[in-house]
CSV table of C-alpha atoms and ligand atoms in Angstrom, one decimal:
chain,number,residue,atom,x,y,z
I,811,MET,CA,0.0,0.0,0.0
I,812,SER,CA,1.2,3.5,-0.8
I,813,ASN,CA,0.9,6.4,1.6
I,814,CYS,CA,-0.5,9.9,1.0
I,815,ARG,CA,2.2,12.5,-0.1
I,816,VAL,CA,0.4,15.2,1.9
I,817,CYS,CA,-0.3,13.5,5.3
I,818,ALA,CA,1.1,9.9,5.1
I,819,GLY,CA,-2.4,8.5,5.5
I,820,PRO,CA,-3.4,5.3,3.7
I,821,LEU,CA,-4.2,5.5,0.0
I,822,THR,CA,-7.0,3.5,-1.5
I,823,GLU,CA,-6.6,2.9,-5.3
I,824,PHE,CA,-9.7,3.4,-7.4
I,825,LEU,CA,-8.5,3.5,-11.0
I,826,ASP,CA,-5.7,1.6,-12.8
I,827,LEU,CA,-4.8,3.1,-16.2
I,828,GLY,CA,-2.1,0.6,-16.8
I,829,ARG,CA,1.4,0.8,-18.1
I,830,GLN,CA,2.1,4.4,-19.4
I,831,PRO,CA,5.0,6.3,-20.8
I,832,ASN,CA,6.2,9.9,-20.0
I,833,SER,CA,3.3,11.9,-21.5
I,834,ASP,CA,5.6,14.5,-23.0
I,835,ALA,CA,8.4,12.3,-24.3
I,836,PHE,CA,7.9,12.1,-28.0
I,837,PRO,CA,10.5,9.6,-29.4
I,838,ARG,CA,12.1,9.8,-32.8
I,839,PRO,CA,11.0,6.9,-35.0
I,840,ASP,CA,14.4,5.2,-34.3
I,841,GLU,CA,14.3,5.8,-30.6
I,842,THR,CA,11.4,3.8,-29.3
I,843,ASP,CA,13.5,1.1,-27.6
I,844,GLY,CA,14.5,3.3,-24.7
I,845,GLU,CA,11.0,4.5,-23.6
I,846,PHE,CA,10.3,4.7,-19.9
I,847,PHE,CA,7.1,3.2,-18.5
I,848,PHE,CA,5.4,3.3,-15.2
I,849,ARG,CA,2.1,2.1,-13.7
I,850,LEU,CA,-0.5,4.9,-13.8
I,851,ALA,CA,-3.0,4.4,-11.0
I,852,VAL,CA,-5.0,6.9,-8.8
I,853,GLY,CA,-5.9,6.7,-5.2
I,854,ARG,CA,-7.7,8.7,-2.5
I,855,CYS,CA,-6.3,9.4,1.0
I,856,GLY,CA,-8.5,8.0,3.7
I,857,THR,CA,-7.4,10.7,6.1
I,858,CYS,CA,-7.1,14.1,4.2
I,859,THR,CA,-9.2,13.0,1.1
I,860,THR,CA,-6.5,14.2,-1.4
I,861,VAL,CA,-6.7,12.3,-4.7
I,862,GLN,CA,-3.2,11.5,-6.1
I,863,LEU,CA,-1.2,9.1,-8.2
I,864,MET,CA,-0.1,5.8,-6.6
I,865,GLU,CA,3.4,6.0,-8.2
I,866,GLU,CA,5.6,9.0,-8.6
I,867,VAL,CA,7.8,9.6,-11.7
I,868,PRO,CA,11.2,11.2,-11.0
I,869,ARG,CA,10.8,14.9,-11.8
I,870,GLU,CA,14.0,15.1,-14.0
I,871,ARG,CA,12.4,12.6,-16.3
I,872,MET,CA,9.6,15.0,-17.0
I,873,PHE,CA,11.0,18.5,-16.7
I,874,HIS,CA,14.2,19.1,-18.5
I,875,ARG,CA,15.9,21.1,-21.3
I,876,ASP,CA,13.7,19.5,-24.0
I,877,TYR,CA,10.3,19.8,-22.2
I,878,PRO,CA,8.1,20.3,-25.3
I,879,TYR,CA,5.0,22.0,-23.9
I,880,HIS,CA,4.7,25.7,-24.8
I,881,SER,CA,2.0,27.5,-23.0
I,882,SER,CA,1.8,30.2,-25.6
I,883,GLY,CA,0.6,27.7,-28.3
I,884,SER,CA,-3.0,28.6,-27.7
I,885,SER,CA,-4.5,32.1,-28.3
I,886,VAL,CA,-7.2,31.4,-25.7
I,887,MET,CA,-4.6,30.6,-23.1
I,888,ARG,CA,-2.5,33.7,-24.1
I,889,GLU,CA,-5.5,35.9,-23.4
I,890,HIS,CA,-6.3,34.0,-20.2
I,891,PHE,CA,-2.8,34.6,-18.8
I,892,GLU,CA,-2.8,38.3,-19.9
I,893,ASN,CA,-6.0,38.8,-18.0
I,894,THR,CA,-4.6,36.9,-15.1
I,895,ALA,CA,-1.5,39.2,-15.0
I,896,HIS,CA,-3.7,42.3,-15.1
I,897,ARG,CA,-5.8,40.9,-12.3
I,898,LEU,CA,-2.8,40.1,-10.0
I,899,LEU,CA,-1.3,43.5,-10.7
I,900,ALA,CA,-4.6,45.2,-9.8
I,901,THR,CA,-5.4,43.1,-6.6
I,902,GLU,CA,-2.2,41.8,-5.1
I,903,ALA,CA,0.8,43.6,-6.5
I,904,THR,CA,-0.4,47.0,-5.3
I,905,GLY,CA,2.2,48.2,-2.7
I,906,PRO,CA,5.4,50.2,-3.4
I,907,ASP,CA,7.8,48.1,-5.5
I,908,PRO,CA,5.8,44.9,-5.5
I,909,PHE,CA,7.4,41.5,-6.3
I,910,VAL,CA,5.6,38.8,-8.2
I,911,VAL,CA,7.0,35.2,-8.4
I,912,GLU,CA,5.7,32.5,-10.7
I,913,ILE,CA,6.3,28.8,-10.2
I,914,GLY,CA,6.3,27.0,-13.6
I,915,CYS,CA,6.4,30.2,-15.7
I,916,ASN,CA,7.1,28.1,-18.8
I,917,ASP,CA,7.6,30.4,-21.9
I,918,GLY,CA,6.6,33.5,-20.0
I,919,VAL,CA,3.0,33.6,-21.2
I,920,MET,CA,1.9,35.3,-17.9
I,921,LEU,CA,5.0,37.1,-16.6
I,922,ALA,CA,5.6,38.9,-19.9
I,923,THR,CA,2.6,41.1,-19.1
I,924,VAL,CA,3.9,41.7,-15.5
I,925,GLY,CA,7.3,42.6,-16.9
I,926,GLU,CA,5.8,45.0,-19.5
I,927,ALA,CA,4.0,46.8,-16.7
I,928,GLY,CA,7.5,47.4,-15.1
I,929,VAL,CA,6.8,45.3,-12.1
I,930,ARG,CA,9.6,43.3,-10.4
I,931,HIS,CA,9.1,39.6,-11.1
I,932,LEU,CA,10.8,36.3,-11.2
I,933,GLY,CA,9.8,33.0,-12.9
I,934,VAL,CA,11.0,29.7,-11.6
I,935,ASP,CA,11.0,26.8,-14.1
I,936,PRO,CA,13.4,23.8,-14.4
I,937,SER,CA,12.8,23.3,-18.1
I,938,GLN,CA,15.6,25.3,-19.8
I,939,GLY,CA,14.2,25.4,-23.3
I,940,VAL,CA,10.9,27.1,-22.3
I,941,ALA,CA,12.7,29.2,-19.7
I,942,ASP,CA,15.0,30.6,-22.4
I,943,GLU,CA,12.0,31.5,-24.5
I,944,ALA,CA,10.6,33.4,-21.6
I,945,ARG,CA,13.9,35.3,-21.3
I,946,SER,CA,13.7,36.2,-24.9
I,947,LYS,CA,10.4,38.1,-24.0
I,948,GLY,CA,12.2,40.0,-21.3
I,949,VAL,CA,11.1,37.8,-18.4
I,950,ARG,CA,13.5,37.1,-15.6
I,951,VAL,CA,13.7,33.3,-14.9
I,952,ARG,CA,15.6,31.1,-12.5
I,953,THR,CA,16.1,27.6,-14.1
I,954,ALA,CA,15.3,25.5,-11.0
I,955,PHE,CA,12.7,23.4,-9.3
I,956,PHE,CA,10.7,25.5,-6.8
I,957,GLU,CA,11.1,23.9,-3.4
I,958,GLU,CA,12.3,25.2,0.0
I,959,ALA,CA,15.9,25.8,-0.9
I,960,THR,CA,15.0,27.7,-4.1
I,961,ALA,CA,12.5,29.8,-2.2
I,962,ARG,CA,15.0,30.7,0.5
I,963,ASP,CA,17.6,31.7,-2.0
I,964,ILE,CA,15.1,34.0,-3.8
I,965,ALA,CA,14.0,35.6,-0.6
I,966,ALA,CA,17.6,36.2,0.4
I,967,ALA,CA,18.6,37.6,-3.0
I,968,GLU,CA,15.5,39.6,-3.9
I,969,GLY,CA,13.4,40.1,-0.8
I,970,ARG,CA,9.9,38.7,0.0
I,971,ALA,CA,7.1,38.4,-2.5
I,972,ASP,CA,3.6,40.0,-2.5
I,973,VAL,CA,2.2,37.1,-4.5
I,974,VAL,CA,3.4,33.7,-5.7
I,975,TYR,CA,1.4,32.4,-8.7
I,976,ALA,CA,1.3,29.0,-10.3
I,977,ALA,CA,-0.8,27.7,-13.1
I,978,ASN,CA,-1.0,24.0,-14.0
I,979,THR,CA,2.1,23.4,-11.9
I,980,LEU,CA,1.3,22.9,-8.3
I,981,CYS,CA,-0.6,19.7,-9.1
I,982,HIS,CA,2.7,18.5,-10.7
I,983,ILE,CA,4.7,18.7,-7.5
I,984,PRO,CA,4.4,15.8,-5.1
I,985,TYR,CA,6.7,17.4,-2.5
I,986,LEU,CA,4.2,20.1,-1.4
I,987,ASP,CA,5.7,20.1,2.2
I,988,SER,CA,8.9,21.5,0.8
I,989,VAL,CA,6.9,24.0,-1.4
I,990,PHE,CA,4.9,25.2,1.6
I,991,ARG,CA,8.1,25.7,3.7
I,992,GLY,CA,9.5,27.7,0.8
I,993,LEU,CA,6.3,29.8,0.6
I,994,ASP,CA,6.6,30.5,4.3
I,995,ALA,CA,10.1,31.8,3.7
I,996,LEU,CA,9.3,33.7,0.5
I,997,LEU,CA,5.9,35.4,1.1
I,998,LYS,CA,5.5,38.7,2.9
I,999,PRO,CA,3.3,38.4,6.1
I,1000,ASP,CA,0.2,39.4,4.0
I,1001,GLY,CA,1.4,37.7,0.8
I,1002,VAL,CA,-0.7,35.1,-1.0
I,1003,LEU,CA,-0.2,32.0,-3.1
I,1004,VAL,CA,-2.6,32.0,-6.1
I,1005,PHE,CA,-2.7,28.8,-8.1
I,1006,GLU,CA,-5.0,27.1,-10.6
I,1007,ASP,CA,-5.2,23.5,-11.6
I,1008,PRO,CA,-7.6,21.0,-13.1
I,1009,TYR,CA,-10.5,20.5,-10.7
I,1010,LEU,CA,-11.5,17.0,-9.6
I,1011,GLY,CA,-15.1,18.2,-9.8
I,1012,ASP,CA,-14.9,18.8,-13.5
I,1013,ILE,CA,-12.8,15.6,-14.1
I,1014,VAL,CA,-15.5,13.5,-12.4
I,1015,GLU,CA,-18.4,15.3,-14.1
I,1016,ARG,CA,-16.9,15.1,-17.6
I,1017,THR,CA,-15.2,11.7,-17.2
I,1018,SER,CA,-12.0,13.5,-18.4
I,1019,PHE,CA,-9.7,10.7,-17.3
I,1020,ASP,CA,-7.1,12.0,-19.7
I,1021,GLN,CA,-6.3,14.7,-17.1
I,1022,ILE,CA,-4.6,11.8,-15.3
I,1023,TYR,CA,-0.9,11.3,-16.5
I,1024,ASP,CA,2.6,11.3,-15.1
I,1025,GLU,CA,2.9,15.1,-14.7
I,1026,HIS,CA,-0.5,15.5,-12.9
I,1027,PHE,CA,0.2,14.1,-9.5
I,1028,TYR,CA,-2.6,15.7,-7.5
I,1029,PHE,CA,-6.3,16.2,-8.4
I,1030,PHE,CA,-7.4,18.9,-6.1
I,1031,THR,CA,-10.7,19.9,-4.5
I,1032,ALA,CA,-11.4,22.9,-2.3
I,1033,ARG,CA,-11.6,20.5,0.6
I,1034,SER,CA,-8.2,18.8,0.0
I,1035,VAL,CA,-6.5,22.1,-0.7
I,1036,ARG,CA,-7.9,23.6,2.5
I,1037,ASN,CA,-6.7,20.5,4.5
I,1038,THR,CA,-3.2,20.6,2.9
I,1039,ALA,CA,-2.9,24.4,3.4
I,1040,ARG,CA,-3.8,24.2,7.1
I,1041,ARG,CA,-1.2,21.6,7.8
I,1042,HIS,CA,1.3,24.2,6.7
I,1043,GLY,CA,-0.1,27.3,8.4
I,1044,PHE,CA,-2.1,28.6,5.5
I,1045,GLU,CA,-5.8,29.1,4.9
I,1046,LEU,CA,-7.9,28.8,1.7
I,1047,VAL,CA,-9.3,32.4,1.4
I,1048,ASP,CA,-10.8,32.4,-2.1
I,1049,VAL,CA,-11.7,30.1,-5.0
I,1050,LEU,CA,-12.8,30.8,-8.5
I,1051,ARG,CA,-13.9,28.3,-11.1
I,1052,LEU,CA,-12.3,28.7,-14.5
I,1053,PRO,CA,-13.4,27.3,-17.8
I,1054,VAL,CA,-9.9,26.7,-19.2
I,1055,HIS,CA,-8.3,23.3,-19.8
I,1056,GLY,CA,-11.7,21.5,-19.3
I,1057,GLY,CA,-12.4,23.1,-15.9
I,1058,GLU,CA,-10.1,24.4,-13.2
I,1059,VAL,CA,-10.2,26.1,-9.9
I,1060,ARG,CA,-8.1,29.1,-8.9
I,1061,TYR,CA,-7.3,28.9,-5.2
I,1062,THR,CA,-5.9,31.8,-3.1
I,1063,LEU,CA,-4.1,30.9,0.1
I,1064,ALA,CA,-3.0,33.3,2.8
I,1065,ARG,CA,-1.3,32.7,6.2
I,1066,LEU,CA,-3.8,31.5,8.8
I,1067,GLY,CA,-5.6,34.5,10.3
I,1068,ALA,CA,-4.2,37.0,7.8
I,1069,ARG,CA,-7.4,37.3,5.7
I,1070,VAL,CA,-11.0,36.5,6.1
I,1071,PRO,CA,-12.1,33.7,3.6
I,1072,LYS,CA,-14.5,34.9,0.9
I,1073,PRO,CA,-18.0,33.4,0.8
I,1074,ALA,CA,-17.0,31.5,-2.4
I,1075,VAL,CA,-14.9,29.1,-0.3
I,1076,ALA,CA,-17.8,28.0,1.9
I,1077,GLU,CA,-20.0,27.7,-1.2
I,1078,LEU,CA,-17.7,25.5,-3.1
I,1079,LEU,CA,-17.0,23.3,0.0
I,1080,ALA,CA,-20.8,22.9,0.5
I,1081,GLU,CA,-21.2,22.0,-3.1
I,1082,GLU,CA,-18.4,19.4,-2.9
I,1083,GLU,CA,-20.1,18.0,0.3
I,1084,SER,CA,-23.5,17.8,-1.3
I,1085,ARG,CA,-22.2,15.9,-4.3
I,1086,ALA,CA,-19.9,13.7,-2.2
I,1087,LEU,CA,-17.2,14.7,-4.6
I,1088,ALA,CA,-14.3,12.8,-3.1
I,1089,ALA,CA,-16.3,10.0,-1.5
I,1090,PRO,CA,-15.2,6.4,-2.4
I,1091,ALA,CA,-18.5,5.6,-4.1
I,1092,THR,CA,-18.2,8.7,-6.3
I,1093,LEU,CA,-14.7,7.8,-7.4
I,1094,GLU,CA,-15.7,4.1,-8.0
I,1095,ARG,CA,-18.5,5.4,-10.3
I,1096,PHE,CA,-16.0,7.6,-12.1
I,1097,ALA,CA,-13.7,4.6,-12.6
I,1098,ALA,CA,-16.7,2.7,-14.1
I,1099,ASP,CA,-17.4,5.6,-16.4
I,1100,VAL,CA,-13.8,5.6,-17.6
I,1101,ARG,CA,-13.9,1.9,-18.4
I,1102,ARG,CA,-17.2,2.5,-20.4
I,1103,THR,CA,-15.6,5.4,-22.3
I,1104,ARG,CA,-12.6,3.2,-23.2
I,1105,ASP,CA,-14.9,0.4,-24.5
I,1106,GLU,CA,-17.1,2.8,-26.5
I,1107,LEU,CA,-14.1,4.6,-28.1
I,1108,VAL,CA,-12.4,1.4,-29.1
I,1109,THR,CA,-15.6,0.0,-30.5
I,1110,LEU,CA,-16.1,3.2,-32.6
I,1111,LEU,CA,-12.6,3.3,-33.9
I,1112,THR,CA,-12.4,-0.4,-34.7
I,1113,GLY,CA,-15.7,-0.1,-36.5
I,1114,LEU,CA,-14.6,2.9,-38.6
I,1115,ARG,CA,-11.4,1.1,-39.5
I,1116,ALA,CA,-13.4,-2.0,-40.6
I,1117,GLN,CA,-15.5,0.2,-42.9
I,1118,GLY,CA,-12.3,1.5,-44.4
I,1119,ARG,CA,-12.6,5.1,-43.0
I,1120,ARG,CA,-9.5,7.2,-42.5
I,1121,VAL,CA,-9.2,8.5,-39.0
I,1122,VAL,CA,-6.5,10.8,-37.7
I,1123,ALA,CA,-6.2,12.7,-34.4
I,1124,TYR,CA,-5.8,16.4,-33.6
I,1125,GLY,CA,-3.5,17.7,-30.8
I,1126,ALA,CA,-0.6,15.6,-29.5
I,1127,THR,CA,-1.5,16.6,-25.9
I,1128,ALA,CA,0.1,15.1,-22.9
I,1129,LYS,CA,-3.4,14.0,-21.9
I,1130,SER,CA,-3.7,11.9,-25.1
I,1131,ALA,CA,-0.9,9.6,-23.9
I,1132,THR,CA,-3.3,8.3,-21.3
I,1133,VAL,CA,-6.1,7.8,-23.8
I,1134,ALA,CA,-4.0,6.1,-26.5
I,1135,ASN,CA,-2.1,3.8,-24.1
I,1136,TYR,CA,-5.1,2.9,-21.9
I,1137,CYS,CA,-7.3,2.2,-24.9
I,1138,GLY,CA,-4.6,0.6,-27.1
I,1139,ILE,CA,-5.0,3.2,-29.9
I,1140,GLY,CA,-2.0,3.0,-32.2
I,1141,PRO,CA,-1.2,3.8,-35.9
I,1142,GLU,CA,-3.4,1.0,-37.1
I,1143,LEU,CA,-6.5,2.8,-35.7
I,1144,VAL,CA,-5.4,6.4,-36.0
I,1145,SER,CA,-2.9,7.0,-38.8
I,1146,SER,CA,-1.4,10.4,-37.6
I,1147,VAL,CA,-1.8,13.2,-35.1
I,1148,HIS,CA,-1.6,16.8,-36.1
I,1149,ASP,CA,-0.1,19.4,-33.8
I,1150,THR,CA,1.4,22.9,-34.0
I,1151,THR,CA,4.4,22.2,-31.7
I,1152,PRO,CA,7.6,22.0,-33.8
I,1153,ALA,CA,9.3,19.8,-31.1
I,1154,LYS,CA,6.6,17.1,-31.4
I,1155,GLN,CA,6.5,17.1,-35.2
I,1156,GLY,CA,8.4,14.3,-37.0
I,1157,ARG,CA,8.2,12.3,-33.8
I,1158,LEU,CA,6.0,9.6,-32.5
I,1159,THR,CA,3.4,9.8,-29.7
I,1160,PRO,CA,4.7,8.4,-26.4
I,1161,GLY,CA,4.1,4.6,-26.1
I,1162,SER,CA,1.4,4.5,-28.8
I,1163,HIS,CA,3.8,5.5,-31.7
I,1164,ILE,CA,1.4,7.4,-33.9
I,1165,PRO,CA,3.4,9.8,-36.2
I,1166,VAL,CA,3.0,13.5,-35.3
I,1167,HIS,CA,2.6,15.8,-38.3
I,1168,PRO,CA,2.0,19.6,-38.6
I,1169,PRO,CA,-1.6,20.9,-38.9
I,1170,GLU,CA,-1.0,21.8,-42.6
I,1171,ALA,CA,-0.9,18.1,-43.4
I,1172,PHE,CA,-4.4,17.7,-41.9
I,1173,ALA,CA,-6.0,19.1,-45.1
I,1174,ASP,CA,-3.8,17.0,-47.4
I,1175,PRO,CA,-6.3,15.4,-47.9
I,1176,TYR,CA,-8.8,15.7,-45.1
I,1177,PRO,CA,-9.5,12.4,-43.3
I,1178,ASP,CA,-13.0,11.1,-42.8
I,1179,TYR,CA,-12.8,11.5,-39.0
I,1180,ALA,CA,-10.6,13.4,-36.6
I,1181,LEU,CA,-10.3,12.3,-32.9
I,1182,LEU,CA,-10.0,15.5,-31.0
I,1183,PHE,CA,-7.3,14.8,-28.4
I,1184,ALA,CA,-7.1,18.6,-27.6
I,1185,TRP,CA,-10.8,18.7,-26.7
I,1186,ASN,CA,-10.0,21.5,-24.2
I,1187,HIS,CA,-9.1,23.7,-27.1
I,1188,ALA,CA,-12.2,22.6,-29.1
I,1189,GLU,CA,-13.5,26.0,-29.9
I,1190,GLU,CA,-10.2,27.4,-31.0
I,1191,ILE,CA,-9.4,24.4,-33.2
I,1192,MET,CA,-12.8,23.9,-34.7
I,1193,SER,CA,-13.0,27.5,-35.6
I,1194,LYS,CA,-9.7,27.4,-37.5
I,1195,GLU,CA,-10.5,24.0,-39.1
I,1196,GLN,CA,-14.0,24.9,-40.3
I,1197,GLU,CA,-13.1,23.6,-43.8
I,1198,PHE,CA,-12.7,20.1,-42.4
I,1199,ARG,CA,-16.4,19.8,-41.5
I,1200,ALA,CA,-17.5,21.7,-44.6
I,1201,SER,CA,-15.7,19.1,-46.6
I,1202,GLY,CA,-17.8,16.3,-44.9
I,1203,GLY,CA,-15.3,15.5,-42.1
I,1204,LYS,CA,-16.5,14.6,-38.6
I,1205,TRP,CA,-14.9,15.2,-35.2
I,1206,ILE,CA,-14.8,12.4,-32.6
I,1207,LEU,CA,-14.9,13.5,-28.9
I,1208,TYR,CA,-14.7,11.2,-25.8
I,1209,THR,CA,-15.7,13.6,-23.1
I,1210,PRO,CA,-18.2,13.8,-21.4
I,1211,THR,CA,-19.1,10.7,-23.4
I,1212,VAL,CA,-18.0,9.3,-26.8
I,1213,HIS,CA,-19.8,11.2,-29.5
I,1214,VAL,CA,-19.3,12.3,-33.1
I,1215,LEU,CA,-19.9,15.9,-34.3
Z,2451,LIG,N1,2.1,27.8,-16.2
Z,2451,LIG,C1,2.1,27.3,-17.5
Z,2451,LIG,C2,0.7,27.1,-18.0
Z,2451,LIG,O1,-0.2,27.1,-17.2
Z,2451,LIG,O2,0.5,26.9,-19.2
Z,2451,LIG,C3,3.0,26.1,-17.7
Z,2451,LIG,C4,2.3,24.8,-17.3
Z,2451,LIG,S1,3.3,23.4,-17.7
Z,2451,LIG,C5,2.1,22.2,-17.8
Z,2451,LIG,C6,4.1,23.0,-16.1
Z,2451,LIG,C7,5.4,23.8,-16.0
Z,2451,LIG,O3,5.9,23.6,-14.6
Z,2451,LIG,C8,6.5,23.3,-16.9
Z,2451,LIG,O4,7.1,24.4,-17.6
Z,2451,LIG,C9,7.5,22.7,-15.9
Z,2451,LIG,O5,8.9,22.8,-16.3
Z,2451,LIG,C10,7.3,23.4,-14.6
Z,2451,LIG,N2,7.6,22.8,-13.3
Z,2451,LIG,C11,7.5,21.5,-13.0
Z,2451,LIG,N3,7.9,21.3,-11.7
Z,2451,LIG,C12,8.3,22.5,-11.2
Z,2451,LIG,C13,8.8,23.0,-10.0
Z,2451,LIG,N4,9.0,22.1,-8.9
Z,2451,LIG,N5,9.0,24.3,-9.9
Z,2451,LIG,C14,8.8,25.1,-10.9
Z,2451,LIG,N6,8.3,24.7,-12.1
Z,2451,LIG,C15,8.1,23.4,-12.3
Z,2452,LIG,P1,-2.7,21.1,-23.8
Z,2452,LIG,O1,-4.1,20.5,-24.0
Z,2452,LIG,O2,-1.9,20.5,-22.8
Z,2452,LIG,O3,-2.8,22.6,-23.8
Z,2452,LIG,O4,-2.0,20.8,-25.2
Z,2452,LIG,C1,-2.5,21.2,-26.5
Z,2452,LIG,C2,-1.7,20.6,-27.6
Z,2452,LIG,O5,-2.5,20.8,-28.8
Z,2452,LIG,C3,-0.3,21.2,-27.8
Z,2452,LIG,O6,0.6,20.1,-28.2
Z,2452,LIG,C4,-0.5,22.2,-29.0
Z,2452,LIG,C5,-1.7,21.6,-29.7
Z,2452,LIG,N1,-2.5,22.5,-30.4
Z,2452,LIG,C6,-2.7,22.5,-31.8
Z,2452,LIG,O7,-2.1,21.7,-32.4
Z,2452,LIG,N2,-3.5,23.4,-32.4
Z,2452,LIG,C7,-4.1,24.4,-31.6
Z,2452,LIG,O8,-4.9,25.2,-32.2
Z,2452,LIG,C8,-4.0,24.4,-30.2
Z,2452,LIG,C9,-4.8,25.4,-29.4
Z,2452,LIG,C10,-3.2,23.4,-29.6
Z,2453,LIG,ZN1,-3.6,12.5,3.1
């Protein structure tokens, strides 16, 4: 039995997604022999209710010089982070000479706006390629993993921060105890941590099991975040549901007693309670929904293939590694995946070995069906690929249920 990474309580496994690769490791066609695999399974802590992976993948295997994910690849996300920056500047970075730190700044998609406003800032990200890209936009970055030692160094060198922000990154960090000790050293007495991550409530509601992969270690709820924060002397003082990436929550934590929690916190906690969000029965039901989705998707793709239809996929997302490897979808069912990321093109999808081609090749000629792996960017992708449907093509989606559009 594994133990909870937050409180050491007992974990009960509720979903096994099998043998899985690093979701962002796209091998060259001649490199598939050396792929790393681990067992992807999810459990719930019987003590603090935090939902988390049963097995931890070493961080250096995931976040390194060649980490291929570029946050600026989506226009919707660029706008989201520009708005986020303006909001942080208006609400938290308001004193004289404020200091904003971002954990997991990636290519500078959020901090570029903070820098342009002339506000002192620092990004922390271990992935050197994306960090260099942030630097080319004028963003200051430390190439490092955020943890206690990094935070202490920053506080000593640059002073304390008004706000530490993290998007789609805190859920990647199993060692939250070290992160919280770091936050305690880095934040001013009234400083806050603002972070946003995929919300377990949306994952369960939409059966979006592809949010589960090596990098996503935790699947937070307001309740589990509040429990975790309190262990480390912090309080959950605000929550905001966000539509991005298939449904997220933005959490604001302040030191215990420093701020009065906003009514939104009690409201979300009550909603989680009334839907028994992290109850074992709810999670078992979710696992059954996941197995049904797998069976329906495989039946659909196998049937199309038997009818001689050409099916490709769109968006070589990290999420899609879980779908392809769990469902056994390889090049014999889906002949290619189209993606804008240069570092993924000309390579194969992790574990499932579907060739990744640029989006331009999607129209050359259009397939009969396209499996939308990047369903969280559906609006953006469908609007730029309108010709596909006009030419008779159909989209396949698998969340909340398998359906064809
Ligand atoms: N914040 C961006 C966004 O929301 O699009 C990037 C998210 S990306 C999925 C996760 C980022 O977190 C990667 O750039 C990765 O290198 C970084 N990361 C992972 N572990 C980290 C840690 N301990 N400290 C700082 N950054 C980390
Ligand atoms: P994400 O779901 O983790 O943000 O990954 C989205 C992936 O989809 C990423 O590899 C970039 C790709 N993509 C496209 O190919 N075209 C697009 O229009 C968008 C928004 C993303
Ligand atoms: Zn626990």
